[in-house]
Amino acid sequence: MSYWLKNVRLETGYIKENGIVTGTQSEIKHLVIEDGKISRILDSNEPTPSDVEVKDAMGLLLLPSFVEKHVHLDKTYMGEKWKACIPAPGVLERCEIEKNILASIPSNTKSRAQRLLDVLLSAGSTHVRTHVDIYPEVQLQNLVGVNQALETYADKVSSEVVAFAQHGLLKDGRVQLMREAVRNGAGIVGSVDPATVDNNIEESLVQLLDIAVEGNVGIDLHLHDPGHLGTFTMKRLAYLTKQAGWEGRVAVSHAFGLGDVSKEEAREMAYILKDAGISIITSLPIGRGVPVDLLDECGVDVAVGNDNIFDSWWPTGNGDILERAGRLLEKYRWTNEVALSQALRFITGGITPLDRDGNQIWPKPGVEANMILVDSSCSAETIARRSERKAVFYKGNIVAGGLTD
């Protein structure tokens, strides 16, 4: 497939007055899309050829498409009649409620996952990391349904699948089930709160690392445990990660303990995570969470995800990762041009059109055409105003929204 995308707005640098950034420069360009990539970037005065397809971006701003780093395609009720959550005193009780509800609703995992994928795509996400619950009552049924949905959408979204021991790892033969999940396509393994769910931090972490190393897959540990219990667990995970040579392949989702300890302790923990190549994924919950600013300052890779979207755990959620990232500016008062534009990297896998110094670093010829066109003047406005996504592209194809040819 080959076509021209004309009249695209690209950011080219920051505007400075007396050394202070006051805005963002942009230029209108033409892009040539070939074989799913941006092959050329041309000046707007370049005449468009008559023998190729041409799409008109009409001056809309081009940004990298979004990365949804934490979602549960198998849990969602999307497509079902709305229902609020049933109260539960704790995680284990919540899991039992969820198992019963999912076993009784009429729609299957594949159809509900596809409904949620449509929602995520419309908001601009073309890469999804999804967790899939693995437990004895369903065996690998959730994994099969999610894999079927992702296969159907393979020309619209790339994905990572986490085999997820939501209900605990160290009982009922779940370690073996997790190994089977890896053999059936899961590229990451994860579990929950080794201390309070599995009641054995060391054994739970060792088993998780063993499954990962044996299957040559990554790890995404969900850690809600507070304070020093949480940071101790992270220290043990960091030690075992380095011992296994698994640096750069491990993430901790939530990591609430980092937000409960002193700033000095959090900084010390951040350097331990950085040294072990462990990333942090946060849904930016109101009232609890991780110190994203401190982690970022210490060089820890941080990503934002939506987490639960209309399911047994949470009744809300519209799948808009841009809206979720907007919480960063509210929490940290990132209100200036540079801070706002750089916040985009938390939902794009680290990609921004400009670096902190205002040098243009995206797009470049040869990169995959995974991108969105937004009704906005710059990245900073997009984050601040949650700008409308007019068209979403995956490997050059429009997968949500649309343009007038």
PDB file of C-alpha atoms in Angstrom, residues 88-97 166-167 192-193 196-197 224 313:
ATOM      1  CA  ALA A  88     -16.316  -6.676  48.600  1.00  0.00           C
ATOM      2  CA  PRO A  89     -14.103  -6.424  51.718  1.00  0.00           C
ATOM      3  CA  GLY A  90     -10.892  -7.430  49.937  1.00  0.00           C
ATOM      4  CA  VAL A  91      -9.090  -8.630  46.805  1.00  0.00           C
ATOM      5  CA  LEU A  92      -9.840 -12.328  47.274  1.00  0.00           C
ATOM      6  CA  GLU A  93     -13.551 -11.690  47.841  1.00  0.00           C
ATOM      7  CA  ARG A  94     -13.591  -9.416  44.793  1.00  0.00           C
ATOM      8  CA  CYS A  95     -12.050 -12.230  42.737  1.00  0.00           C
ATOM      9  CA  GLU A  96     -14.811 -14.634  43.748  1.00  0.00           C
ATOM     10  CA  ILE A  97     -17.503 -12.123  42.806  1.00  0.00           C
ATOM     11  CA  GLN A 166      -4.969 -12.679  39.669  1.00  0.00           C
ATOM     12  CA  HIS A 167      -6.205 -15.102  42.336  1.00  0.00           C
ATOM     13  CA  VAL A 192      -0.496 -10.210  42.573  1.00  0.00           C
ATOM     14  CA  ASP A 193       0.807  -9.176  46.021  1.00  0.00           C
ATOM     15  CA  THR A 196      -0.917 -10.737  51.123  1.00  0.00           C
ATOM     16  CA  VAL A 197      -2.314 -12.975  48.372  1.00  0.00           C
ATOM     17  CA  HIS A 224      -0.816  -3.091  45.828  1.00  0.00           C
ATOM     18  CA  TRP A 313     -13.483  -4.021  39.912  1.00  0.00           C
TER      19      TRP A 313
END
